[in-house]
PDB file of C-alpha atoms in Angstrom:
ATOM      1  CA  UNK A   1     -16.096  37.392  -5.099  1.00 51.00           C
ATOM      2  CA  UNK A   2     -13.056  35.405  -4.656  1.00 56.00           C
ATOM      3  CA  UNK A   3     -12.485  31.532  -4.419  1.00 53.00           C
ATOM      4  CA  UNK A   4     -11.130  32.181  -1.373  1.00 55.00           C
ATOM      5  CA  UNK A   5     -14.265  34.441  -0.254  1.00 56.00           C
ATOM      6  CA  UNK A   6     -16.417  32.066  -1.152  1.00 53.00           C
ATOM      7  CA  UNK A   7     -14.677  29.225   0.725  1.00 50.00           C
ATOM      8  CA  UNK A   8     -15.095  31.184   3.645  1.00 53.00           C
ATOM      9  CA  UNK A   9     -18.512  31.768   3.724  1.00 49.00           C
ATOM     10  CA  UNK A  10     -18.865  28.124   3.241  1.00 49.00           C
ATOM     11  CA  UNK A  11     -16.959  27.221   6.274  1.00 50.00           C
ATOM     12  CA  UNK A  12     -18.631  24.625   8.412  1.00 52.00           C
ATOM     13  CA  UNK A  13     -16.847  23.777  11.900  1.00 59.00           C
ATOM     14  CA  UNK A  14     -13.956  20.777  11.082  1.00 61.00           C
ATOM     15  CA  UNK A  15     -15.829  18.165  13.434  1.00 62.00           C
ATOM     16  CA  UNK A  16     -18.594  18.591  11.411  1.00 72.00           C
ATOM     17  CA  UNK A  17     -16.774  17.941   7.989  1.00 72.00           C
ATOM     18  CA  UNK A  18     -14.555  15.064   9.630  1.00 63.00           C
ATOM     19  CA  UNK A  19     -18.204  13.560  10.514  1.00 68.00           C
ATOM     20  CA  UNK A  20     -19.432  13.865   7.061  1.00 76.00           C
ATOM     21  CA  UNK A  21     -16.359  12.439   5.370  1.00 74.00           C
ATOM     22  CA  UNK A  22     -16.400   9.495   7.964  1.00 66.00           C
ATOM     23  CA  UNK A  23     -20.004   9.060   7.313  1.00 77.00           C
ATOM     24  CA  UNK A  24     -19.789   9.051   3.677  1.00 83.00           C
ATOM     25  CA  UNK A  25     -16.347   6.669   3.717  1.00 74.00           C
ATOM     26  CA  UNK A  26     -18.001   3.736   5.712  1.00 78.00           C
ATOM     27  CA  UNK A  27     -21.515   4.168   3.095  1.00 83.00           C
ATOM     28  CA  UNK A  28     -19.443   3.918   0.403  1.00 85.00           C
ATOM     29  CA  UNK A  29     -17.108   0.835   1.866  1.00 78.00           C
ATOM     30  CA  UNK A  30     -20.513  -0.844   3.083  1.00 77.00           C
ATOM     31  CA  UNK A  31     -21.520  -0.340  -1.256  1.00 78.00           C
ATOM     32  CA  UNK A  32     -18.156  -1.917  -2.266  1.00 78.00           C
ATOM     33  CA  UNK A  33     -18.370  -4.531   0.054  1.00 73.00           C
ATOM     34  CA  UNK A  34     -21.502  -4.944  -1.862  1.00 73.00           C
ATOM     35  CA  UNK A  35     -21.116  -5.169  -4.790  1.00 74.00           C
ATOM     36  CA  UNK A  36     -17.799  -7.184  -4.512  1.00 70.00           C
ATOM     37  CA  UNK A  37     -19.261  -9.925  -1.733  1.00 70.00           C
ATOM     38  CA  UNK A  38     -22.957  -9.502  -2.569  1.00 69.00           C
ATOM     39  CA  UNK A  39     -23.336 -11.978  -5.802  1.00 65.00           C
ATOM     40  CA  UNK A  40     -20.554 -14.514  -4.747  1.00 61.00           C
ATOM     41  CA  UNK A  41     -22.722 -14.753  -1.759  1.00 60.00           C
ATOM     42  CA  UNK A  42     -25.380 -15.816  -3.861  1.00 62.00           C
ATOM     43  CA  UNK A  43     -23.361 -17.924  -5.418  1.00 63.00           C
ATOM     44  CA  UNK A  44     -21.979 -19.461  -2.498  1.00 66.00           C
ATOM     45  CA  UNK A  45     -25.801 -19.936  -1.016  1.00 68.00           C
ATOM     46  CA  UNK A  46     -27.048 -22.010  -4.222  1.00 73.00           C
ATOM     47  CA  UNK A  47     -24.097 -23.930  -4.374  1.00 73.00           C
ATOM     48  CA  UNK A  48     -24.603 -24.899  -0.934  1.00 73.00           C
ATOM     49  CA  UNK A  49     -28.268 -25.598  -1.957  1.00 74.00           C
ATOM     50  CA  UNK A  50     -27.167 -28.164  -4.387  1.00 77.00           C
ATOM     51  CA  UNK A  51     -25.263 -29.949  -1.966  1.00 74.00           C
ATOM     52  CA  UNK A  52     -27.969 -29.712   0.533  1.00 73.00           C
ATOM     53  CA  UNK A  53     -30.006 -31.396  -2.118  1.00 75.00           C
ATOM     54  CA  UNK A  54     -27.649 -33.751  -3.331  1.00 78.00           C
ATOM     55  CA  UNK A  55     -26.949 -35.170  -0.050  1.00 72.00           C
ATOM     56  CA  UNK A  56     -30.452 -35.661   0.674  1.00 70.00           C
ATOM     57  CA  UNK A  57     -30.907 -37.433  -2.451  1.00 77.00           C
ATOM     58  CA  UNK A  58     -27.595 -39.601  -2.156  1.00 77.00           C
ATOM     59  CA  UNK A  59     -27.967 -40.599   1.782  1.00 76.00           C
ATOM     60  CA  UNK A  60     -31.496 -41.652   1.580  1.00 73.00           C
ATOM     61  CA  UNK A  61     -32.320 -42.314   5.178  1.00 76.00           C
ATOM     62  CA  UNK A  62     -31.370 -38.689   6.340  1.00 73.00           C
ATOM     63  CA  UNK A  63     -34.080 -36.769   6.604  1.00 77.00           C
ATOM     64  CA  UNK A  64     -34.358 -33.199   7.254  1.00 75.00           C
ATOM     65  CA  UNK A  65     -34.655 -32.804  11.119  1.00 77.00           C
ATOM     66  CA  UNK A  66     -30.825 -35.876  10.567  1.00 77.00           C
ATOM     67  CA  UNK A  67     -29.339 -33.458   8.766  1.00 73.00           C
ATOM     68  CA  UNK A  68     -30.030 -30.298  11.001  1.00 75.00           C
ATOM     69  CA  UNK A  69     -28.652 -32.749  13.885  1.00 75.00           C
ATOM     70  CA  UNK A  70     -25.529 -33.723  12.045  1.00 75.00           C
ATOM     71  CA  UNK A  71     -25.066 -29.934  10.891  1.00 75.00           C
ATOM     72  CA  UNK A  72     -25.310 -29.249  14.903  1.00 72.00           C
ATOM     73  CA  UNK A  73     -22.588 -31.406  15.963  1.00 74.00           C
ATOM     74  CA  UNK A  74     -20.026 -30.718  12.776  1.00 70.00           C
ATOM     75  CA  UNK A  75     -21.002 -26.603  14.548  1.00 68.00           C
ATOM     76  CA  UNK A  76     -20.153 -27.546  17.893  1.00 69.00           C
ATOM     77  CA  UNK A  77     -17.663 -29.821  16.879  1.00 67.00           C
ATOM     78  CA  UNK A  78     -16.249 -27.100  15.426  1.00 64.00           C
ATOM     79  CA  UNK A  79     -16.175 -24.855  18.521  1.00 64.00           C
ATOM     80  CA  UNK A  80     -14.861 -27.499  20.666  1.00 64.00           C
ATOM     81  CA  UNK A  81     -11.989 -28.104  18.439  1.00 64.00           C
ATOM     82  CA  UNK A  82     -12.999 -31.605  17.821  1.00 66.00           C
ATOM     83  CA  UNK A  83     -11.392 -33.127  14.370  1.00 64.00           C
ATOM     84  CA  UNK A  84     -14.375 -34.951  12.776  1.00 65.00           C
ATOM     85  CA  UNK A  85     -11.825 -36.704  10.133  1.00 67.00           C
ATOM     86  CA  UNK A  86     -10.856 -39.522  12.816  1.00 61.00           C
ATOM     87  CA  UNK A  87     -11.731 -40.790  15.732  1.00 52.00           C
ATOM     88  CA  UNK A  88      -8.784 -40.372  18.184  1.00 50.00           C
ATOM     89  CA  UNK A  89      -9.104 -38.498  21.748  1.00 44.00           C
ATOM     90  CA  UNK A  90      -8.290 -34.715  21.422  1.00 50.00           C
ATOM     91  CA  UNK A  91      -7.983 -32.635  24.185  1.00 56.00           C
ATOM     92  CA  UNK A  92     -10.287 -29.822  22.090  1.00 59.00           C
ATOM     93  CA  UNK A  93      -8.879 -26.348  21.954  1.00 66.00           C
ATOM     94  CA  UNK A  94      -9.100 -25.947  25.715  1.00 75.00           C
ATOM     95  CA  UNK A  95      -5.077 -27.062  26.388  1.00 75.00           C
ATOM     96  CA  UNK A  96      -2.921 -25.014  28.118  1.00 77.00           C
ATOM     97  CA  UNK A  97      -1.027 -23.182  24.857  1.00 75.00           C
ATOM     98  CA  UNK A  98      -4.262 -22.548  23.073  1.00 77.00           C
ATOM     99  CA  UNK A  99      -5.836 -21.481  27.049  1.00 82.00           C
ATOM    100  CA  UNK A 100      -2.919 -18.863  27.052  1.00 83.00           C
ATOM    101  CA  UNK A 101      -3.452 -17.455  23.536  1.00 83.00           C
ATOM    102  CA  UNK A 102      -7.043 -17.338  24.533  1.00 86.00           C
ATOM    103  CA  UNK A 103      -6.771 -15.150  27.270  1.00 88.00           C
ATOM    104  CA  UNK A 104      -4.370 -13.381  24.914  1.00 87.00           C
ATOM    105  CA  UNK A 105      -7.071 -12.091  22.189  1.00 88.00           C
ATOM    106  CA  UNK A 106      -9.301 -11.796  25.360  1.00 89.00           C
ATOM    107  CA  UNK A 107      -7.096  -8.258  26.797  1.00 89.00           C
ATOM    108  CA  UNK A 108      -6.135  -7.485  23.303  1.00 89.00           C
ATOM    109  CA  UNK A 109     -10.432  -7.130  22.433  1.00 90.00           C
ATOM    110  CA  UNK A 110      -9.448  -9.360  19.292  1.00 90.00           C
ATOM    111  CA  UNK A 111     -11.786 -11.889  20.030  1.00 87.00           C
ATOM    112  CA  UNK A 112     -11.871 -14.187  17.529  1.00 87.00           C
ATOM    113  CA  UNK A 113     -15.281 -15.916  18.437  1.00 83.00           C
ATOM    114  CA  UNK A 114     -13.858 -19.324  17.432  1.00 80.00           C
ATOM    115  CA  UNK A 115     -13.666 -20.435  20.726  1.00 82.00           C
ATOM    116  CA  UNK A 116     -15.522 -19.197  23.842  1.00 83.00           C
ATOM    117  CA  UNK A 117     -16.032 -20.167  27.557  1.00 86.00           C
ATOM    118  CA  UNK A 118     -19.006 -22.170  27.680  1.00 81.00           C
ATOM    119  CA  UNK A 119     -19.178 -22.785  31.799  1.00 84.00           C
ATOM    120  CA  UNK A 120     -20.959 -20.139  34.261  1.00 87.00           C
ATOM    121  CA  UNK A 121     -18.153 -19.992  35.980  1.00 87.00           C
ATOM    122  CA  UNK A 122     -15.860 -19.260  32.915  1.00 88.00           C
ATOM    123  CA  UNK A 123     -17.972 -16.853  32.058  1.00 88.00           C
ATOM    124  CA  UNK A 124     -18.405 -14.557  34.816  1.00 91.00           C
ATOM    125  CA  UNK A 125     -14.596 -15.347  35.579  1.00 93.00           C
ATOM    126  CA  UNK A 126     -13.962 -13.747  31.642  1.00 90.00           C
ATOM    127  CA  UNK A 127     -15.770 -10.928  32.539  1.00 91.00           C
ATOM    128  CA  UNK A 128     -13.807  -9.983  35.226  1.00 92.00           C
ATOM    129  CA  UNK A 129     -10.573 -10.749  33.746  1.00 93.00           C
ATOM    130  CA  UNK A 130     -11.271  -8.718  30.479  1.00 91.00           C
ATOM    131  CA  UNK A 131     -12.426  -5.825  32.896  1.00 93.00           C
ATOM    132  CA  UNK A 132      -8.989  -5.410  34.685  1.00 90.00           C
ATOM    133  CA  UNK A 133      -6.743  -6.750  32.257  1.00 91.00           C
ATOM    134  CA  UNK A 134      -7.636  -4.469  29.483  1.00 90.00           C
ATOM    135  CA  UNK A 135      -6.714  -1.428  31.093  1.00 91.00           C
ATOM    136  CA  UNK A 136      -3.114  -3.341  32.156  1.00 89.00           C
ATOM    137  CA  UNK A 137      -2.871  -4.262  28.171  1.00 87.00           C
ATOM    138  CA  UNK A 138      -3.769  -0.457  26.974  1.00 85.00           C
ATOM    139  CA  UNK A 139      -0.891   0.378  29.749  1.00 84.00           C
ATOM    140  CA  UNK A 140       1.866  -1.705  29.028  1.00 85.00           C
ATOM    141  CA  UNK A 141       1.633  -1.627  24.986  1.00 82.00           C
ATOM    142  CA  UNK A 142       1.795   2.554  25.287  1.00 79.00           C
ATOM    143  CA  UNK A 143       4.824   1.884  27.620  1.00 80.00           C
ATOM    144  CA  UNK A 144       6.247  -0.044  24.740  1.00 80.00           C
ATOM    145  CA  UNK A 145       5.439   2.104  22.231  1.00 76.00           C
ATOM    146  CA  UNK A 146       7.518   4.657  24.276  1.00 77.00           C
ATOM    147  CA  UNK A 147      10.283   2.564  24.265  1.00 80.00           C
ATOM    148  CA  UNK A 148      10.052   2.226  20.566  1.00 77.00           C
ATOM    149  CA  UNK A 149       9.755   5.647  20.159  1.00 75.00           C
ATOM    150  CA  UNK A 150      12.634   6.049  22.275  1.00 78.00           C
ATOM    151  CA  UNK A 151      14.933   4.152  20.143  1.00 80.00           C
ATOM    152  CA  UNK A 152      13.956   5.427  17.391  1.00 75.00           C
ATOM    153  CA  UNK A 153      14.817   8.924  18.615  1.00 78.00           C
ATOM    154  CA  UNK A 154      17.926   7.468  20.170  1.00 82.00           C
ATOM    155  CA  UNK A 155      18.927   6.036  16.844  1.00 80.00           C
ATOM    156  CA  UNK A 156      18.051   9.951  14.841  1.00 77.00           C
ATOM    157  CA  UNK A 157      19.702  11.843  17.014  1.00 80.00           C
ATOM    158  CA  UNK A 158      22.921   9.631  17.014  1.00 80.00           C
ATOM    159  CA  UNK A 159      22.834  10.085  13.218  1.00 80.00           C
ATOM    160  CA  UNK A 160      22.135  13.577  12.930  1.00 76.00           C
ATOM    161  CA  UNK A 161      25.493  14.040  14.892  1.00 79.00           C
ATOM    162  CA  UNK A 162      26.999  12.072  12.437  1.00 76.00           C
ATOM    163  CA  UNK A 163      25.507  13.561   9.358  1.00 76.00           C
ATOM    164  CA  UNK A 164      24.063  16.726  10.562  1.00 71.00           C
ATOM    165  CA  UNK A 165      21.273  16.517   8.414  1.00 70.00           C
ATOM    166  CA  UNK A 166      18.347  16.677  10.775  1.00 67.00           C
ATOM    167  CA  UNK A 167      15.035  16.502   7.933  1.00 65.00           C
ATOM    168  CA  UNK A 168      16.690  13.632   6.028  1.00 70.00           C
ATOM    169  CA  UNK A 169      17.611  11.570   8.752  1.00 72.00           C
ATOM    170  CA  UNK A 170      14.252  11.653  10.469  1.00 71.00           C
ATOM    171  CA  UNK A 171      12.721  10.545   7.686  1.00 74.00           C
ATOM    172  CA  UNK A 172      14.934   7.726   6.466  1.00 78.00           C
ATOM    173  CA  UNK A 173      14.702   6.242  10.143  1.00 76.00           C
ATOM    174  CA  UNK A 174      10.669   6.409  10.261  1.00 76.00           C
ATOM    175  CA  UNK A 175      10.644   4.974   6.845  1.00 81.00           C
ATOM    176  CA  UNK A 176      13.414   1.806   7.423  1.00 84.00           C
ATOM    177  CA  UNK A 177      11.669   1.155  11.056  1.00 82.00           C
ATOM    178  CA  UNK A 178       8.571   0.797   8.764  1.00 85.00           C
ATOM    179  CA  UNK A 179      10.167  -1.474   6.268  1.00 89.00           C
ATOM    180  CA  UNK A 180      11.768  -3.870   9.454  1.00 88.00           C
ATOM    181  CA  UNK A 181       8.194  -3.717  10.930  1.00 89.00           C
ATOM    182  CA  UNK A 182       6.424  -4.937   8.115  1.00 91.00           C
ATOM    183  CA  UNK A 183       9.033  -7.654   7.486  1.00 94.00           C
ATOM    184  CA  UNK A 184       8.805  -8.743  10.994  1.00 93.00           C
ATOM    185  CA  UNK A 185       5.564  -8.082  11.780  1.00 93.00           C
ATOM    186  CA  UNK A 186       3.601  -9.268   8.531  1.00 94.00           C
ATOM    187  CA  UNK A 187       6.275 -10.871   6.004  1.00 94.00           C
ATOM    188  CA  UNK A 188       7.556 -13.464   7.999  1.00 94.00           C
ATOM    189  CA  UNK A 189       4.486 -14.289   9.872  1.00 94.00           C
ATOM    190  CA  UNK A 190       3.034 -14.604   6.375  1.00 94.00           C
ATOM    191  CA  UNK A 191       4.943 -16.764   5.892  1.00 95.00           C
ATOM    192  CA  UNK A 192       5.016 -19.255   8.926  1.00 93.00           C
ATOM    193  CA  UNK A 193       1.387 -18.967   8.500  1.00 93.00           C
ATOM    194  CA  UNK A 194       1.378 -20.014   4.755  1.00 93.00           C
ATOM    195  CA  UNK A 195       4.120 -23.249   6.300  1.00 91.00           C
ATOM    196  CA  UNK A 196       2.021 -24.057   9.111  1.00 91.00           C
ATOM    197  CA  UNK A 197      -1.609 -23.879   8.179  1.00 91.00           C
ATOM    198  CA  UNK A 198      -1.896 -23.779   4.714  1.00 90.00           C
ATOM    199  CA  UNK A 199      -3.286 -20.697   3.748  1.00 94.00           C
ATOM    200  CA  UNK A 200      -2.228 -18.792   0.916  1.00 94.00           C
ATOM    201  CA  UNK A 201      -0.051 -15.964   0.823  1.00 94.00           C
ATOM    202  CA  UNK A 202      -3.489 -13.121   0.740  1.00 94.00           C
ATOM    203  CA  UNK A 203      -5.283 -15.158   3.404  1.00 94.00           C
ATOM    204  CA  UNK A 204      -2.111 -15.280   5.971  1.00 94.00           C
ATOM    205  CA  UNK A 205      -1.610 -11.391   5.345  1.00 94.00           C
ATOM    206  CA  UNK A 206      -5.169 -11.300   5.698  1.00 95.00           C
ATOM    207  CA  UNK A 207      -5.278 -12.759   8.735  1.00 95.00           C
ATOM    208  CA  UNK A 208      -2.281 -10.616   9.807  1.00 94.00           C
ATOM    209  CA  UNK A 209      -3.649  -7.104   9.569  1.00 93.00           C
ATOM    210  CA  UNK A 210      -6.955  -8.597  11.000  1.00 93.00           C
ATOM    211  CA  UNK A 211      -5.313  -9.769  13.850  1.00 93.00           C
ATOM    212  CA  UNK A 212      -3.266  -6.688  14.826  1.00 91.00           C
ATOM    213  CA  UNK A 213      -5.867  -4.687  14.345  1.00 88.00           C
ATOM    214  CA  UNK A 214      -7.877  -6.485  16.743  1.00 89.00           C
ATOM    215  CA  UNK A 215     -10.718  -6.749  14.102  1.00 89.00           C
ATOM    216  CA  UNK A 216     -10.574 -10.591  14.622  1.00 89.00           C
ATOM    217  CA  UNK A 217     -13.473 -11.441  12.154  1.00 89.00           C
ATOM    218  CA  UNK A 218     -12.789 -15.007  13.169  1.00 87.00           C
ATOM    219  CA  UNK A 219     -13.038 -16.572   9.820  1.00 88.00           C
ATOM    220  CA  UNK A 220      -9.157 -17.261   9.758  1.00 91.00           C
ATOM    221  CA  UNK A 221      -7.243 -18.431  13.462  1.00 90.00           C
ATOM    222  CA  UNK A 222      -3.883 -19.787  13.472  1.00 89.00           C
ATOM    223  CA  UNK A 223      -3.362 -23.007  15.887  1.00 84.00           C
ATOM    224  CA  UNK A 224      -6.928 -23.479  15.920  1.00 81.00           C
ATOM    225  CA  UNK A 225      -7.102 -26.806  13.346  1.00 80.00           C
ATOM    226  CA  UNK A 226      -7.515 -29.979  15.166  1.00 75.00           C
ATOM    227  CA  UNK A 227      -6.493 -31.545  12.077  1.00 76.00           C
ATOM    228  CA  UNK A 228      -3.159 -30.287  12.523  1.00 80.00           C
ATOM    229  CA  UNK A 229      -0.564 -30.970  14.971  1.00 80.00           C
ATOM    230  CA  UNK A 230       0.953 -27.768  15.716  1.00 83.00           C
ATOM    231  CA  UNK A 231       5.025 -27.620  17.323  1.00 84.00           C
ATOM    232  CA  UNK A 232       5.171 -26.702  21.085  1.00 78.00           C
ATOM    233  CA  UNK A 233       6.752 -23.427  19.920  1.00 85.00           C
ATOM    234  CA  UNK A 234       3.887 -22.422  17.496  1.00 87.00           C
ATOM    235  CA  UNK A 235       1.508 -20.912  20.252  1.00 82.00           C
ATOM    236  CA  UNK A 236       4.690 -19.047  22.451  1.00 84.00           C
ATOM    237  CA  UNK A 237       5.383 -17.312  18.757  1.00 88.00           C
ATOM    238  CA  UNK A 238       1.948 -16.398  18.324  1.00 87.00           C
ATOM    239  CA  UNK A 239       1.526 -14.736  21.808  1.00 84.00           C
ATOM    240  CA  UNK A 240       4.532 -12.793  21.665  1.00 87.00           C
ATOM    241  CA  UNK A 241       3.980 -11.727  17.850  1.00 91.00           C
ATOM    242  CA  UNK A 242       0.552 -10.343  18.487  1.00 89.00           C
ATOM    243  CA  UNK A 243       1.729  -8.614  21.859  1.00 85.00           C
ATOM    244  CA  UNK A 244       4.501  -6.515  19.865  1.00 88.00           C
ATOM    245  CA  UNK A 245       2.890  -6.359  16.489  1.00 90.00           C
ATOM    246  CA  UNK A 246      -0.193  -4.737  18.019  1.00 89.00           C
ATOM    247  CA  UNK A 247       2.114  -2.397  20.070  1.00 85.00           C
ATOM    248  CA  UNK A 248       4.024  -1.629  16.113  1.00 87.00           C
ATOM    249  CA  UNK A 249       0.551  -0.951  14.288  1.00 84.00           C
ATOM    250  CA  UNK A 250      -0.618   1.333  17.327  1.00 81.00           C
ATOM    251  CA  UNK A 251       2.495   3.566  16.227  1.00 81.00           C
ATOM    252  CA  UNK A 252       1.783   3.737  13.022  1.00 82.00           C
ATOM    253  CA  UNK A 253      -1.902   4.297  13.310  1.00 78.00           C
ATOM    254  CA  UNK A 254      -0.812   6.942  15.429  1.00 75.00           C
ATOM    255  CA  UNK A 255       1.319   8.606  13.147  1.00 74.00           C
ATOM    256  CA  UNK A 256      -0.635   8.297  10.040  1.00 75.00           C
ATOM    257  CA  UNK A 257      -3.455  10.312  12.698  1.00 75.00           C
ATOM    258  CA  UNK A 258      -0.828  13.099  12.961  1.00 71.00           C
ATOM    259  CA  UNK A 259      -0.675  13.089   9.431  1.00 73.00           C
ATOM    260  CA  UNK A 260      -4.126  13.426   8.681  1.00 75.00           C
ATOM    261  CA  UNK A 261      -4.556  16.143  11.448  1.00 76.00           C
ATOM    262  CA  UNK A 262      -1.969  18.482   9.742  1.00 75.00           C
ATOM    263  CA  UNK A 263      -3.776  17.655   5.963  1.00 76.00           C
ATOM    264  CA  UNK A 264      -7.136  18.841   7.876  1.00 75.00           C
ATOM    265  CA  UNK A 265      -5.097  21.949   9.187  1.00 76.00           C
ATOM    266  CA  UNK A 266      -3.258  22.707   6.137  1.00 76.00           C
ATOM    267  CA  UNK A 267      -6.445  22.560   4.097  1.00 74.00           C
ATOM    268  CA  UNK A 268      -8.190  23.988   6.718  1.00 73.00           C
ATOM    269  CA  UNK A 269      -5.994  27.360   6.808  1.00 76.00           C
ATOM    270  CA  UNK A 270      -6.407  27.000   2.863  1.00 75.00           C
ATOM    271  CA  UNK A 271     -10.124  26.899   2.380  1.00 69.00           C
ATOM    272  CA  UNK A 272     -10.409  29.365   5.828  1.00 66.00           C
ATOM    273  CA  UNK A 273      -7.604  32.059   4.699  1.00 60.00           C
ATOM    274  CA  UNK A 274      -6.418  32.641   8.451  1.00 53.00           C
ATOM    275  CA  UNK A 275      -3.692  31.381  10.267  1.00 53.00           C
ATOM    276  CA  UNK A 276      -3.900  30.934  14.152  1.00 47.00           C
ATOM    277  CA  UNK A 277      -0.241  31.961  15.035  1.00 43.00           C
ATOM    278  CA  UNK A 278      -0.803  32.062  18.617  1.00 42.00           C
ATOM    279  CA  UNK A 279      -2.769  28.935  18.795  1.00 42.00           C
ATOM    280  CA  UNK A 280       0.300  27.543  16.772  1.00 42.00           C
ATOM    281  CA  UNK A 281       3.061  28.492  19.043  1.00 41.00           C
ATOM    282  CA  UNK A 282       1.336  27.331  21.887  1.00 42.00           C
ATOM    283  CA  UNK A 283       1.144  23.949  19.885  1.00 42.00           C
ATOM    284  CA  UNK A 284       4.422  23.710  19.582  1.00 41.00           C
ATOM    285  CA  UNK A 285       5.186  24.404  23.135  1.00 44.00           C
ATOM    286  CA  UNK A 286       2.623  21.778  24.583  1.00 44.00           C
ATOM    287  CA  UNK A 287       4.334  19.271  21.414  1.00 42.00           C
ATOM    288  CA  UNK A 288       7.952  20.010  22.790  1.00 39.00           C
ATOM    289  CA  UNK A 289       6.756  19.824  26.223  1.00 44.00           C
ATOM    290  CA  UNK A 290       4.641  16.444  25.548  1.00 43.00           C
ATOM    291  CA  UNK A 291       8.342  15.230  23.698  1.00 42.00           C
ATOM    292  CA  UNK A 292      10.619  16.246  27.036  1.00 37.00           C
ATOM    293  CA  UNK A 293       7.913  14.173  29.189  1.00 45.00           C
ATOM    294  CA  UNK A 294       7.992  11.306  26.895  1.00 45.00           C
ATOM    295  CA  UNK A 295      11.898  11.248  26.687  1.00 45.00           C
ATOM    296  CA  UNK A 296      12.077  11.786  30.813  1.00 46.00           C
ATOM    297  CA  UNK A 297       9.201   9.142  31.063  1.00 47.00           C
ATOM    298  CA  UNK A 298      11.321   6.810  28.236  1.00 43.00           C
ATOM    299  CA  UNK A 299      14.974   7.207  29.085  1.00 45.00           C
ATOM    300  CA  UNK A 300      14.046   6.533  32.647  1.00 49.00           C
ATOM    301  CA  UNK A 301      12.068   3.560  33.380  1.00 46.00           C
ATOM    302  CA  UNK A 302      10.547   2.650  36.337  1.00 45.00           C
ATOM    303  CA  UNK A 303      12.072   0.958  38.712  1.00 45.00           C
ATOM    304  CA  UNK A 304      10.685  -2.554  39.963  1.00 40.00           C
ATOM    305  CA  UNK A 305      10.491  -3.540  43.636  1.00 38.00           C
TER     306      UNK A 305
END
């Protein structure tokens, strides 16, 4: 019996293998994650034992139920976006910039969790909002991911008339509109991050890829420090980078999908030793006829009013 033989009779439907591969990748993040964060946690808890302890010991007076009551307002301090270093009036994180960004990562599903409406009013009024206006976010961010994918093809096909080298040029103008969107998209945020807030160069691409992938662990927000008095500009910069840099990362996830879908096909054809001609021509038809509609859809935008 054959290796190929044998991989047939070992065939098991793709879903099914694409579940088992997915299962077994998040296990084995959830171990690394383990090992990697498990003892500095431990660390990190008896340190923060010690200094339980030692300020017990130092500030006599506080007792147990004083310092749960002080470690209650430094938490809603915290949220609030209260600065506990001074005593000046703050108008909290609840301003008109920081409002705006706010309802930002609210349609975008980043939700940081640093911040929060606390009112019944603003909280059935959230609801509502996040239930219309992330449909009109997943709508406009594919519309301008058409676009982008409109100049891009604009910009190949001009070239290929130029060079007549079809392959090549594809390639070298997915790979430079890669390069500009990581520069604009991650290196120079990085940077005004590291300028403005004071993180390091890991945390602010950190916070980057955690942000445009509308993870939003929370642990790192920009213009959320009430220590800090962030430039007017800071929070229209913000807005506008997340709004484009999500719509940039949703292309490339996209393609790096399309990628993986013809490595599961190749391998796939392969382990399976057939090859589904018809079901491949009739790919490409519904792929060239999915490309006219995009290019119709792209090259002619709708008209307002």
């Amino acid at each position: 019996m054959g290796v190929k033989e044998m991989f047939k009779l070992a065939w098991v439907p793709s879903i099914l293998m694409l579940g088992v591969i997915y299962v077994a990748y998040v296990l084995i993040g959830g171990v690394i994650f383990w090992k990697l964060e498990g003892d500095l946690g431990k660390k990190d808890l008896s340190e923060l034992w010690k200094r339980k302890q030692t300020l017990l010991t130092t500030y006599s007076c506080l007792n147990q139920e004083g310092l749960v009551a002080v470690a209650q307002v430094v938490q809603d301090a915290s949220k609030a976006g209260l600065s506990l270093k001074g005593n000046q009036t703050t108008d909290g994180f609840w301003k008109f910039t920081s409002s705006a960004v706010f309802a930002a990562t609210v349609v975008t599903t980043i939700g940081y969790g640093n911040m929060s409406p606390t009112t019944t009013v603003g909280q059935i009024f959230c609801v509502f909002f996040a239930l219309f206006g992330i449909p009109l976010n997943v709508v406009v961010l594919n519309r301008v991911g058409k676009y982008m994918l409109a100049l891009g093809r604009n910009l190949s096909e001009f070239i290929e008339m130029k060079t007549k080298r079809k392959t090549c040029t594809r390639f070298f103008v997915h790979f430079i509109s890669y390069i500009c969107g990581a520069v604009l998209f991650f290196v120079v945020p990085m940077i005004v991050f590291q300028q403005q807030e004071g993180w390091t160069y890991s945390q602010a691409i950190y916070y980057c890829f955690i942000t445009l992938s509308t993870i939003g662990f929370g642990d790192f927000v920009a213009d959320s420090n009430p220590d800090y008095d962030y430039p007017d500009w800071y929070s229209f910069i913000m807005a506008t980078w997340i709004f484009f840099g999500l719509a940039w990362l949703a292309l490339v996830i996209n393609h790096s999908i399309d990628i993986l879908e013809r490595l599961n096909g190749y391998f796939k054809q392969l382990c399976c030793g057939h090859k589904p001609e018809d079901q491949s021509a009739s790919g490409e038809d519904d792929s060239a006829q999915t490309t006219l509609e995009e290019s119709k859809d792209t090259k002619d935008p709708p008209k307002s009013g």
